[in-house]
Amino acid sequence: MISIARREAADFLYLEARLADTHAYDEWFALWTDDALYWIPCNDDVHDQRLHVSLVHEDHEGLVDRIARLKSGAAWAQDPKSRLARVVSNIELAASDDASATECVVHSTFNITSSRRGRIEVVAGRAVHRLRRTDDGLRMVSKTVLLVDNDEVMSNLTFLI
Amino acid sequence: MDAALADLVLPDRVHSSVYTDHAIFEQEIERIYHRGWTFVGHESEIPLPGDYRTRDVGRQPVIFVRSSDGEVRVLMNRCSHRGAVVCPYERGNAGFFTCAYHAWSYRNTGSLAVVPYDERYSDDFDKTLLGLRPAPLVGRYREFVFVCLSADGGSFDSYLNAGARRELDLFTDIAPGRRVSVTAGTHKYAYDGNWKLQVENNLDAYHFNFVHRSFWQIQAKRSGVRMDALGTGTSVGRIRDLGNGHVAWDYRPLNVKVGPRAISGDTRTPPVQAEYYAALIAAHGTEKTAELMTAAPAHAFIFPNLALIGSQIRVLRPQRVDRTEVHVYPSLLVGASDEVNERRVRAHEAFYGPAGGGATDDFEIFARVQKGLQSQVDPWVLHNRGVGHEEIDADGFVSAQITDELGSRAVFRRWRDVMSGAS
C-alpha cells in the first residue's frame, strides 16, 4: 500500500519545478534529505556511477557547494541568469519497495525552455524521484535526470535541472 | 609566405581578426587541421578488435578503429563509391562497415569486401584498389594516436618533440600500471567563441583566481586548501615553451613548496593517497615515484587540439570562427584502486562538463571575449604579460612565471609559422 498519494507527489514535483525555474536556490535545496543523491548521467541513461563520468553526481555536500556557488555572485555562467519555464508531466507512481511505505518512486517527463542572451534552448528528458515522507513533508531522497541529449554536444546546464 | 597573415601576430599582441575572421578560420582548418598533425584518439578507447570511434579531423570524418588483425587504424569515413559515410555511429564494434546507399561493404581493416551486382562493372574493376582510404600519416606514442591527412605534413617525430613526449609520459606514468584507461565517458560541450580562446585559457593561470572564484573559495572554506596559491603574481609555479606550439606548466617548484597534488581536485574528504603511493612505489621505485609526484599532475597543451589537464584529455573541435566544441575525457589510472579512480571522476565532474562549476564559467568568458573583439577601434589583443622576464630552465626550455602569457605567445608563434607558410 502506498501511503503517498499521486496528487501529493505531483504537487511536490510542481513545487520543485517552480523553485528551480525561479532560481529559489535555498528553497530548492531544502527539499532534499541529508542522504541525497542528485544524479544526471552522461553518455547513456545507465552506467557505472563510480567509474563513468556523470553530468552531475552529487551528495548532500556536493549540493551545498552547488548552491553556494550559484549564490556566490561569481557564477558567470549564470550571470545573467537563464530565464526558465518547465513543464512537468506524465507523472506515474511506482510501487514502493519500502514496507513502511514512507517512500515512493515517481516517474515524470519534463521540458525546460531556457532563454539567455536572445537564444532559446530546450532541455528535456525524464526524471525519477525517490520521495520520502518526513516530519517536514515530502523530501527528495534522490533525483535521477535522464536527458534526451545526454550523449550529444551540450551547452550551458548550470541552472537547476 | 603569407605576409598579411604573419602581420596579425606580433611578439606581444595578436590582431583580433585571428579570432573573428571567417576566411582566416577556413584557412586554419585547411593549414592547421587538414595539412598538419592532430590528436585523434587514445588506444584504450578501442581495446577489442572491431572497437571503433568516429571522429572529425578538421572537417574530415574518420574512423579510429582496432581492426580484426589487432592493428589500430585511422580510416577515412567515406565510401569509395559515392561518398557517404560508411559508419554513421559515434562508437561501437564492427567487423564490417557497410554503406547503406548501395551496400558496398568494407572489412574493419578498410579493404573492400563486397560490391553488390558487380557484373555491371568492367573487367578492369579492381576491388583491391577501392578500400576505405587510410589516413596518410599516423603516429603513436604511449597509446596517444595522432594523424596527419596530408602525406607531406612532416615527420611525427619532429611534430611530437621530446618536450611534448615528456608530458604524455607524466600523464601516463602516474598510473601504477603505467597506462591510463580512457573508458570513463565523455563530456561534450560547445561555446560561442573561437577555438583559440580555449587554447589560451588552457595555459592561463592568471584567470583562475578571478573566473573560478566561486569554485576555489568554496573549496578553501570546506578544506582549507588554497587553490588560489597557484595563480598569483608571486606563485613559484612555472610555464614553459616546449617548442612547436606545445606548452606545459611546471608544477615542481610549487609542489616542493606545498606538497604533491597528483590526485587533484577533491579536497572534501581525507586523501586515499597512501595506498596509491604504495602502488606507485611498487611499480616505479621510490626515486621515480618521488620525481613523478613532484611533477604531477600533467598540465600541457599539444598543438593544435590536445590538452592534458590533470586527469583529463581535452580535445578541441573548431566548428565555426565563433563556435567551438570541446570533448573532455577523464582518464582512469590502471593499477590504482577503484576508490582512487572514483575520486578522479568525481573531482573532474565537479569542475568540468556542461553542469560543472568551473569550465562553464570559462565558456561564459569566451562568449564575452568573442563579443568584445567585435570592437575595432583598437583591434589588438594583449599577450604581453611577463615579456622580457623569460629564463632558460634547467631542462633547456624557455620558462616564465606561471601567470605570464608565455604560453599563448608560444602558441601564436607556431600559429604564425604554420598559417603564413614559414614552416
Coordinates of C-alpha atoms in Angstrom, one line a residue:
Chain A
M1 CA 0.0 0.0 0.0
I2 CA 1.5 3.4 -1.0
S3 CA 0.7 6.0 1.6
I4 CA 1.9 8.8 -0.6
A5 CA -0.9 9.8 -3.0
R6 CA -0.3 10.6 -6.6
R7 CA -1.7 14.1 -6.2
E8 CA 0.6 14.8 -3.3
A9 CA 3.6 13.6 -5.3
A10 CA 2.6 15.6 -8.3
D11 CA 2.2 18.7 -6.2
F12 CA 5.7 18.2 -4.8
L13 CA 7.1 17.9 -8.4
Y14 CA 5.3 21.1 -9.4
L15 CA 6.7 22.9 -6.4
E16 CA 10.2 21.7 -7.1
A17 CA 9.8 22.8 -10.8
R18 CA 8.7 26.3 -9.7
L19 CA 11.6 26.7 -7.3
A20 CA 14.1 25.6 -9.9
D21 CA 12.6 27.8 -12.6
T22 CA 12.7 30.9 -10.3
H23 CA 16.3 30.2 -9.1
A24 CA 15.0 29.9 -5.5
Y25 CA 18.2 28.1 -4.6
D26 CA 17.8 27.8 -0.8
E27 CA 14.1 26.7 -1.0
W28 CA 15.0 24.1 -3.7
F29 CA 17.9 22.8 -1.6
A30 CA 15.6 22.5 1.4
L31 CA 13.6 19.9 -0.5
W32 CA 16.5 17.3 -0.2
T33 CA 17.2 14.8 2.6
D34 CA 20.6 14.5 4.2
D35 CA 21.2 11.2 2.3
A36 CA 20.5 12.9 -1.0
L37 CA 21.8 11.8 -4.4
Y38 CA 21.3 14.1 -7.4
W39 CA 22.4 12.2 -10.5
I40 CA 22.4 13.3 -14.1
P41 CA 24.1 10.5 -16.1
C42 CA 26.3 11.3 -19.1
N43 CA 26.6 9.5 -22.5
D44 CA 23.9 6.9 -21.5
D45 CA 21.0 6.5 -19.1
V46 CA 22.7 3.7 -17.3
H47 CA 26.3 3.4 -16.4
D48 CA 28.7 2.6 -13.6
Q49 CA 28.2 5.6 -11.4
R50 CA 31.7 5.1 -9.8
L51 CA 33.9 4.9 -12.8
H52 CA 32.0 6.7 -15.5
V53 CA 31.6 10.4 -15.6
S54 CA 28.2 12.0 -15.0
L55 CA 26.9 15.4 -15.7
V56 CA 26.0 15.7 -12.1
H57 CA 26.7 13.2 -9.3
E58 CA 26.3 14.9 -6.0
D59 CA 25.5 14.0 -2.5
H60 CA 24.3 16.5 0.2
E61 CA 27.8 18.0 0.4
G62 CA 28.0 18.4 -3.3
L63 CA 24.6 20.1 -3.4
V64 CA 25.7 22.5 -0.6
D65 CA 28.6 23.5 -2.9
R66 CA 26.5 23.8 -6.0
I67 CA 24.1 26.2 -4.2
A68 CA 26.9 28.2 -2.6
R69 CA 28.4 28.6 -6.0
L70 CA 25.2 29.8 -7.6
K71 CA 24.7 32.3 -4.8
S72 CA 28.3 33.5 -4.8
G73 CA 27.9 36.4 -7.3
A74 CA 30.8 34.9 -9.3
A75 CA 29.0 32.1 -11.1
W76 CA 29.5 33.7 -14.5
A77 CA 27.7 31.1 -16.4
Q78 CA 24.5 32.2 -14.6
D79 CA 25.3 35.9 -15.0
P80 CA 22.9 36.9 -16.4
K81 CA 20.7 34.0 -15.2
S82 CA 18.8 31.8 -17.7
R83 CA 15.1 32.6 -17.8
L84 CA 13.3 29.3 -17.3
A85 CA 9.9 27.7 -17.6
R86 CA 9.4 24.0 -17.4
V87 CA 6.5 21.7 -17.9
V88 CA 6.4 18.5 -15.8
S89 CA 4.0 15.8 -16.9
N90 CA 3.4 12.1 -17.4
I91 CA 3.6 11.6 -13.6
E92 CA 3.5 8.0 -12.5
L93 CA 3.9 6.5 -9.1
A94 CA 5.8 3.2 -9.0
A95 CA 5.1 0.6 -6.3
S96 CA 7.3 1.2 -3.3
D97 CA 9.7 -1.5 -2.1
D98 CA 9.7 0.2 1.3
A99 CA 7.5 -1.8 3.6
S100 CA 6.8 1.2 5.8
A101 CA 5.6 3.0 2.7
T102 CA 7.2 6.2 3.7
E103 CA 8.9 6.4 0.4
C104 CA 7.8 6.3 -3.2
V105 CA 9.3 6.4 -6.6
V106 CA 7.9 8.9 -9.1
H107 CA 8.5 8.9 -12.8
S108 CA 7.9 12.1 -14.8
T109 CA 8.7 13.8 -18.1
F110 CA 9.9 17.4 -18.2
N111 CA 10.6 20.0 -20.8
I112 CA 12.5 23.1 -19.8
T113 CA 12.6 26.1 -22.1
S114 CA 15.5 28.4 -21.3
S115 CA 16.2 31.9 -22.7
R116 CA 19.6 33.6 -22.3
R117 CA 21.2 36.3 -24.5
G118 CA 18.5 36.0 -27.1
R119 CA 18.8 32.3 -27.6
I120 CA 16.0 29.9 -26.8
E121 CA 17.1 26.4 -25.8
V122 CA 15.2 23.3 -24.8
V123 CA 16.4 20.8 -22.1
A124 CA 14.2 17.8 -22.0
G125 CA 14.1 14.4 -20.5
R126 CA 12.7 12.0 -18.0
A127 CA 13.1 12.2 -14.2
V128 CA 12.9 9.6 -11.5
H129 CA 12.4 11.0 -8.0
R130 CA 12.5 9.0 -4.8
L131 CA 10.4 10.9 -2.3
R132 CA 10.3 10.3 1.5
R133 CA 7.6 11.4 3.9
T134 CA 9.3 13.3 6.8
D135 CA 8.1 15.4 9.6
D136 CA 8.6 18.4 7.3
G137 CA 6.6 16.9 4.5
L138 CA 7.8 15.2 1.4
R139 CA 11.5 15.4 0.6
M140 CA 13.7 14.2 -2.2
V141 CA 16.0 11.3 -1.4
S142 CA 17.2 11.0 -4.9
K143 CA 16.6 12.5 -8.3
T144 CA 17.9 11.0 -11.5
V145 CA 17.6 13.0 -14.6
L146 CA 17.8 11.2 -18.0
L147 CA 18.3 14.0 -20.6
V148 CA 17.3 13.1 -24.1
D149 CA 20.6 14.6 -25.4
N150 CA 23.0 13.3 -22.7
D151 CA 25.3 11.9 -25.4
E152 CA 25.2 15.0 -27.6
V153 CA 27.2 18.2 -27.5
M154 CA 25.6 20.3 -24.8
S155 CA 25.6 23.9 -23.9
N156 CA 25.1 25.7 -20.6
L157 CA 23.4 23.5 -18.0
T158 CA 24.4 25.5 -14.9
F159 CA 20.8 26.2 -13.8
L160 CA 18.8 23.8 -11.7
I161 CA 17.6 20.9 -13.7
Chain B
M1 CA 55.0 33.2 -47.2
D2 CA 51.7 34.9 -46.5
A3 CA 52.8 38.2 -45.1
A4 CA 49.3 39.6 -44.4
L5 CA 48.6 36.7 -42.0
A6 CA 52.1 36.9 -40.4
D7 CA 51.5 40.6 -39.7
L8 CA 48.5 39.7 -37.5
V9 CA 50.7 38.1 -34.8
L10 CA 53.3 40.4 -33.2
P11 CA 55.6 39.2 -30.5
D12 CA 53.4 40.6 -27.7
R13 CA 50.0 41.0 -29.2
V14 CA 47.6 39.4 -31.7
H15 CA 45.1 41.1 -34.1
S16 CA 41.5 40.3 -33.2
S17 CA 40.7 39.2 -36.7
V18 CA 42.5 35.9 -35.9
Y19 CA 39.6 35.2 -33.6
T20 CA 36.8 36.7 -35.7
D21 CA 37.5 36.5 -39.4
H22 CA 35.7 33.7 -41.3
A23 CA 38.2 33.5 -44.1
I24 CA 41.1 33.1 -41.6
F25 CA 39.1 30.3 -39.9
E26 CA 38.8 28.5 -43.2
Q27 CA 42.5 28.8 -43.7
E28 CA 43.1 27.4 -40.2
I29 CA 41.0 24.4 -40.9
E30 CA 43.0 23.8 -44.1
R31 CA 46.5 24.6 -43.0
I32 CA 46.5 23.5 -39.4
Y33 CA 43.9 20.7 -39.2
H34 CA 43.9 19.2 -42.7
R35 CA 47.6 19.5 -43.5
G36 CA 49.2 19.2 -40.1
W37 CA 49.3 16.7 -37.3
T38 CA 46.4 16.5 -34.8
F39 CA 45.4 14.2 -31.9
V40 CA 42.7 11.7 -32.9
G41 CA 42.2 9.3 -30.0
H42 CA 43.7 7.1 -27.3
E43 CA 44.2 3.4 -27.9
S44 CA 42.5 2.4 -24.7
E45 CA 39.2 3.7 -26.1
I46 CA 39.2 0.8 -28.6
P47 CA 40.6 -2.2 -26.6
L48 CA 39.0 -5.0 -28.6
P49 CA 39.2 -6.0 -32.3
G50 CA 36.4 -4.2 -34.1
D51 CA 36.1 -1.4 -31.5
Y52 CA 35.8 2.0 -33.2
R53 CA 35.2 5.7 -32.6
T54 CA 34.2 8.1 -35.3
R55 CA 35.9 11.4 -35.2
D56 CA 36.3 14.6 -37.3
V57 CA 39.8 15.7 -38.2
G58 CA 39.1 19.4 -39.0
R59 CA 36.0 18.7 -41.1
Q60 CA 37.1 15.3 -42.4
P61 CA 35.3 12.3 -40.9
V62 CA 37.5 9.4 -39.9
I63 CA 37.0 6.0 -38.2
F64 CA 39.5 5.3 -35.4
V65 CA 39.4 1.6 -35.2
R66 CA 41.2 -1.5 -33.9
S67 CA 41.0 -3.9 -36.8
S68 CA 40.5 -7.6 -36.6
D69 CA 44.2 -8.1 -37.1
G70 CA 44.8 -6.0 -33.9
E71 CA 46.2 -3.0 -35.7
V72 CA 45.0 0.5 -34.8
R73 CA 44.0 2.3 -37.9
V74 CA 42.6 5.6 -38.9
L75 CA 40.3 5.2 -42.0
M76 CA 38.6 8.0 -43.9
N77 CA 34.8 7.6 -43.2
R78 CA 33.8 7.9 -46.9
C79 CA 32.5 5.2 -49.2
S80 CA 34.8 4.8 -52.2
H81 CA 31.8 4.6 -54.4
R82 CA 29.6 7.7 -53.9
G83 CA 31.0 9.2 -50.8
A84 CA 28.5 8.5 -48.0
V85 CA 29.9 7.9 -44.5
V86 CA 30.1 4.2 -44.1
C87 CA 29.8 4.4 -40.3
P88 CA 27.1 6.9 -39.0
Y89 CA 27.6 6.0 -35.3
E90 CA 29.9 7.6 -32.8
R91 CA 31.2 4.4 -31.3
G92 CA 30.7 0.7 -31.4
N93 CA 32.2 -2.6 -32.5
A94 CA 32.0 -3.8 -36.1
G95 CA 33.7 -6.5 -38.3
F96 CA 32.4 -4.7 -41.4
F97 CA 31.4 -1.2 -42.3
T98 CA 28.6 -1.4 -44.8
C99 CA 27.5 1.7 -46.7
A100 CA 23.7 2.0 -46.5
Y101 CA 23.5 3.5 -50.0
H102 CA 24.5 0.6 -52.3
A103 CA 25.7 -1.9 -49.7
W104 CA 29.4 -1.7 -50.5
S105 CA 30.9 -3.4 -47.5
Y106 CA 34.4 -2.9 -46.1
R107 CA 36.3 -5.0 -43.6
N108 CA 37.4 -3.2 -40.4
T109 CA 40.9 -3.1 -41.9
G110 CA 39.5 -0.9 -44.6
S111 CA 39.7 -3.4 -47.5
L112 CA 36.6 -3.6 -49.8
A113 CA 34.9 -7.0 -49.3
V114 CA 31.6 -6.8 -51.2
V115 CA 30.2 -4.9 -54.1
P116 CA 26.6 -6.0 -54.9
Y117 CA 25.8 -6.9 -58.5
D118 CA 29.3 -6.4 -59.6
E119 CA 28.7 -8.0 -63.1
R120 CA 27.8 -4.5 -64.3
Y121 CA 31.4 -3.2 -63.8
S122 CA 34.0 -3.6 -66.5
D123 CA 36.7 -6.2 -66.4
D124 CA 39.4 -3.8 -65.0
F125 CA 37.2 -3.0 -61.9
D126 CA 39.6 -3.8 -59.1
K127 CA 38.2 -4.0 -55.6
T128 CA 41.6 -4.1 -54.1
L129 CA 42.1 -0.5 -55.1
L130 CA 38.8 0.7 -53.6
G131 CA 39.2 0.2 -49.9
L132 CA 38.5 2.9 -47.3
R133 CA 41.4 5.3 -47.7
P134 CA 43.7 5.2 -44.7
A135 CA 44.9 8.5 -43.2
P136 CA 48.2 9.2 -44.9
L137 CA 50.2 9.5 -41.7
V138 CA 49.5 8.0 -38.3
G139 CA 51.8 8.4 -35.3
R140 CA 51.5 6.7 -31.8
Y141 CA 53.1 7.4 -28.5
R142 CA 52.1 6.0 -25.1
E143 CA 48.7 5.0 -26.8
F144 CA 48.0 8.5 -27.9
V145 CA 47.3 8.4 -31.6
F146 CA 47.9 11.3 -33.9
V147 CA 47.0 11.7 -37.5
C148 CA 48.0 13.8 -40.5
L149 CA 45.7 13.9 -43.5
S150 CA 48.5 15.2 -45.8
A151 CA 51.4 13.0 -46.8
D152 CA 53.8 15.9 -46.7
G153 CA 52.8 17.1 -43.2
G154 CA 56.3 16.4 -41.8
S155 CA 57.5 13.6 -39.6
F156 CA 55.7 12.5 -36.5
D157 CA 59.0 12.6 -34.5
S158 CA 59.6 16.2 -35.3
Y159 CA 56.0 17.1 -34.5
L160 CA 55.7 15.3 -31.2
N161 CA 59.0 16.5 -29.8
A162 CA 60.8 15.4 -26.7
G163 CA 59.2 18.1 -24.6
A164 CA 55.7 17.0 -25.6
R165 CA 56.5 13.3 -25.0
R166 CA 57.6 14.1 -21.5
E167 CA 54.1 15.4 -20.8
L168 CA 52.4 12.3 -22.2
D169 CA 54.8 10.3 -20.1
L170 CA 53.9 12.2 -16.9
F171 CA 50.2 11.9 -17.7
T172 CA 50.6 8.2 -18.1
D173 CA 53.3 7.2 -15.6
I174 CA 51.3 8.4 -12.6
A175 CA 49.3 5.2 -13.1
P176 CA 50.9 2.3 -11.2
G177 CA 50.3 0.2 -14.3
R178 CA 51.9 2.9 -16.5
R179 CA 48.8 3.1 -18.6
V180 CA 45.7 5.2 -18.4
S181 CA 42.3 3.9 -19.4
V182 CA 40.1 6.4 -21.4
T183 CA 36.9 4.5 -20.6
A184 CA 35.2 6.8 -18.2
G185 CA 33.0 8.6 -20.8
T186 CA 33.0 12.0 -22.4
H187 CA 31.8 15.4 -21.6
K188 CA 30.8 17.1 -24.8
Y189 CA 30.1 20.8 -24.8
A190 CA 30.2 23.9 -27.0
Y191 CA 30.7 27.6 -26.5
D192 CA 30.2 30.7 -28.6
G193 CA 33.8 31.7 -29.2
N194 CA 36.9 31.0 -31.3
W195 CA 38.7 27.7 -30.6
K196 CA 42.0 29.5 -29.7
L197 CA 40.2 31.1 -26.7
Q198 CA 40.2 27.7 -25.1
V199 CA 43.8 27.1 -26.2
E200 CA 45.0 30.2 -24.4
N201 CA 42.8 29.5 -21.4
N202 CA 44.3 26.0 -21.0
L203 CA 47.6 27.7 -20.3
D204 CA 46.4 30.8 -18.4
A205 CA 47.0 30.5 -14.7
Y206 CA 46.3 34.3 -14.4
H207 CA 42.5 33.9 -14.8
F208 CA 41.9 31.2 -12.3
N209 CA 41.5 33.3 -9.2
F210 CA 39.0 35.6 -10.9
V211 CA 37.0 33.4 -13.2
H212 CA 36.9 30.5 -10.8
R213 CA 36.5 32.5 -7.5
S214 CA 33.1 30.8 -6.8
F215 CA 34.9 27.4 -7.0
W216 CA 38.1 27.9 -5.1
Q217 CA 36.5 30.0 -2.3
I218 CA 34.1 27.2 -1.6
Q219 CA 36.9 24.6 -1.6
A220 CA 39.0 26.8 0.7
K221 CA 36.2 27.2 3.1
R222 CA 35.5 23.4 3.1
S223 CA 39.0 22.0 3.3
G224 CA 41.5 24.9 3.8
V225 CA 43.2 24.1 0.5
R226 CA 44.1 27.3 -1.2
M227 CA 43.8 26.6 -4.9
D228 CA 44.4 30.3 -5.5
A229 CA 48.0 30.0 -4.5
L230 CA 48.8 28.7 -8.0
G231 CA 47.9 31.7 -10.0
T232 CA 49.1 34.8 -8.0
G233 CA 51.8 37.1 -9.2
T234 CA 54.2 35.7 -6.6
S235 CA 53.4 32.0 -7.3
V236 CA 56.6 29.9 -7.7
G237 CA 54.9 27.8 -10.4
R238 CA 56.4 28.0 -13.9
I239 CA 55.2 27.7 -17.5
R240 CA 57.4 26.6 -20.3
D241 CA 57.6 26.6 -24.1
L242 CA 58.2 23.1 -25.3
G243 CA 58.6 24.1 -29.0
N244 CA 56.2 23.5 -32.0
G245 CA 53.4 25.4 -30.2
H246 CA 53.4 22.8 -27.3
V247 CA 53.4 24.3 -23.8
A248 CA 53.3 23.0 -20.3
W249 CA 53.0 24.2 -16.7
D250 CA 55.9 23.1 -14.5
Y251 CA 54.4 22.4 -11.0
R252 CA 57.6 21.2 -9.5
P253 CA 58.6 24.4 -7.6
L254 CA 55.1 24.7 -6.3
N255 CA 54.8 21.0 -5.3
V256 CA 58.1 21.2 -3.5
K257 CA 56.6 24.1 -1.5
V258 CA 53.1 22.9 -0.8
G259 CA 53.2 19.1 -1.3
P260 CA 52.2 16.8 -4.2
R261 CA 48.8 17.1 -5.9
A262 CA 48.7 14.1 -8.2
I263 CA 45.1 13.4 -7.4
S264 CA 43.9 16.9 -7.8
G265 CA 40.5 18.3 -7.2
D266 CA 38.6 16.5 -4.5
T267 CA 39.5 18.2 -1.3
R268 CA 36.4 17.4 0.6
T269 CA 37.4 14.0 2.1
P270 CA 40.6 12.6 3.6
P271 CA 43.0 11.5 1.0
V272 CA 43.2 7.9 -0.2
Q273 CA 46.7 8.6 -1.4
A274 CA 48.7 6.3 0.9
E275 CA 47.5 3.1 -0.9
Y276 CA 48.1 4.8 -4.2
Y277 CA 51.6 5.9 -3.4
A278 CA 52.4 2.3 -2.2
A279 CA 51.3 1.0 -5.6
L280 CA 53.3 3.6 -7.4
I281 CA 56.4 2.8 -5.4
A282 CA 55.9 -0.9 -6.1
A283 CA 55.7 -0.1 -9.9
H284 CA 58.4 2.6 -10.2
G285 CA 60.6 2.5 -7.1
T286 CA 61.0 5.3 -4.6
E287 CA 63.1 7.7 -6.6
K288 CA 61.0 7.7 -9.7
T289 CA 57.8 7.9 -7.6
A290 CA 59.2 11.0 -5.8
E291 CA 60.1 12.5 -9.2
L292 CA 56.6 11.9 -10.6
M293 CA 54.8 13.2 -7.5
T294 CA 56.9 16.3 -7.6
A295 CA 56.0 17.0 -11.3
A296 CA 52.3 15.8 -11.4
P297 CA 49.7 16.4 -12.5
A298 CA 50.4 17.0 -16.2
H299 CA 49.1 20.3 -17.5
A300 CA 50.0 20.7 -21.1
F301 CA 48.8 21.8 -24.5
I302 CA 49.9 19.9 -27.6
F303 CA 49.3 22.0 -30.7
P304 CA 46.8 22.3 -32.1
N305 CA 43.9 20.4 -30.5
L306 CA 45.0 18.4 -27.4
A307 CA 45.3 19.4 -23.8
L308 CA 46.2 17.3 -20.8
I309 CA 44.7 18.8 -17.7
G310 CA 45.2 16.7 -14.5
S311 CA 43.2 13.6 -15.1
Q312 CA 41.7 14.8 -18.3
I313 CA 42.3 14.5 -22.1
R314 CA 40.7 17.6 -23.7
V315 CA 40.2 17.7 -27.4
L316 CA 39.2 20.9 -29.3
R317 CA 36.9 20.7 -32.3
P318 CA 36.6 24.0 -34.1
Q319 CA 33.2 24.3 -35.8
R320 CA 33.0 27.9 -36.9
V321 CA 35.0 31.0 -36.3
D322 CA 32.8 31.8 -33.3
R323 CA 31.7 28.3 -32.2
T324 CA 33.8 25.5 -30.7
E325 CA 33.1 22.1 -29.4
V326 CA 35.2 20.7 -26.6
H327 CA 35.2 16.9 -25.9
V328 CA 36.7 16.0 -22.5
Y329 CA 37.7 12.5 -21.5
P330 CA 38.5 11.9 -17.8
S331 CA 41.0 9.1 -17.6
L332 CA 41.4 6.3 -15.1
L333 CA 44.7 5.1 -13.7
V334 CA 45.5 1.5 -14.5
G335 CA 46.7 -0.3 -11.4
A336 CA 45.1 2.2 -9.0
S337 CA 42.1 1.2 -6.8
D338 CA 38.5 1.9 -7.8
E339 CA 38.4 4.3 -4.9
V340 CA 41.2 6.4 -6.3
N341 CA 39.7 6.4 -9.8
E342 CA 36.3 7.2 -8.5
R343 CA 37.8 10.2 -6.7
R344 CA 39.3 11.3 -10.0
V345 CA 35.9 11.1 -11.8
R346 CA 34.0 12.9 -9.0
A347 CA 36.7 15.7 -8.8
H348 CA 36.5 16.0 -12.6
E349 CA 32.8 16.4 -12.9
A350 CA 32.6 18.9 -10.0
F351 CA 34.6 21.4 -12.1
Y352 CA 34.2 20.3 -15.8
G353 CA 31.3 19.4 -18.0
P354 CA 28.2 21.3 -19.0
A355 CA 26.8 21.3 -15.5
G356 CA 30.1 21.7 -13.7
G357 CA 31.2 24.6 -11.5
G358 CA 34.4 25.7 -13.4
A359 CA 34.6 25.2 -17.1
T360 CA 31.1 26.6 -17.7
D361 CA 32.3 29.9 -16.3
D362 CA 35.3 29.8 -18.8
F363 CA 32.8 29.4 -21.6
E364 CA 30.8 32.4 -20.5
I365 CA 34.0 34.4 -20.5
F366 CA 34.9 33.1 -24.0
A367 CA 31.5 34.4 -25.2
R368 CA 32.2 37.8 -23.7
V369 CA 35.6 37.9 -25.3
Q370 CA 34.1 37.0 -28.7
K371 CA 31.6 39.8 -28.4
G372 CA 34.2 42.3 -27.2
L373 CA 36.5 41.5 -30.0
Q374 CA 33.9 43.0 -32.4
S375 CA 35.1 46.4 -31.2
Q376 CA 37.7 47.5 -33.7
V377 CA 38.8 51.0 -32.6
D378 CA 41.9 49.3 -31.2
P379 CA 41.9 45.8 -32.6
W380 CA 44.9 44.3 -30.7
V381 CA 44.7 41.7 -28.0
L382 CA 47.5 41.8 -25.5
H383 CA 49.6 38.7 -24.7
N384 CA 52.5 40.7 -23.2
R385 CA 52.4 39.7 -19.5
G386 CA 55.9 38.8 -18.4
V387 CA 57.6 39.8 -21.7
G388 CA 61.3 40.2 -21.1
H389 CA 61.3 38.0 -18.0
E390 CA 61.8 34.6 -19.7
E391 CA 64.5 32.4 -18.5
I392 CA 66.1 29.2 -19.8
D393 CA 65.3 26.5 -17.2
A394 CA 67.5 23.5 -16.1
D395 CA 65.9 21.3 -18.8
G396 CA 66.8 23.9 -21.5
F397 CA 63.2 25.2 -22.1
V398 CA 62.2 28.8 -22.2
S399 CA 60.4 29.3 -18.9
A400 CA 58.4 32.0 -17.1
Q401 CA 56.4 32.7 -14.0
I402 CA 53.2 30.7 -14.3
T403 CA 50.9 33.7 -14.7
D404 CA 53.0 35.1 -17.6
E405 CA 51.5 34.9 -21.0
L406 CA 54.4 32.9 -22.3
G407 CA 52.0 30.1 -23.3
S408 CA 49.8 32.0 -25.7
R409 CA 52.9 33.7 -27.2
A410 CA 54.4 30.3 -27.9
V411 CA 51.1 29.0 -29.4
F412 CA 50.7 32.1 -31.6
R413 CA 54.3 32.0 -32.8
R414 CA 53.6 28.5 -34.0
W415 CA 50.3 29.6 -35.5
R416 CA 52.0 32.4 -37.4
D417 CA 54.6 30.0 -38.8
V418 CA 52.0 27.4 -39.9
M419 CA 49.5 29.9 -41.3
S420 CA 52.0 32.0 -43.1
G421 CA 53.8 29.1 -44.7
A422 CA 57.0 29.7 -42.8
S423 CA 57.1 26.1 -41.5

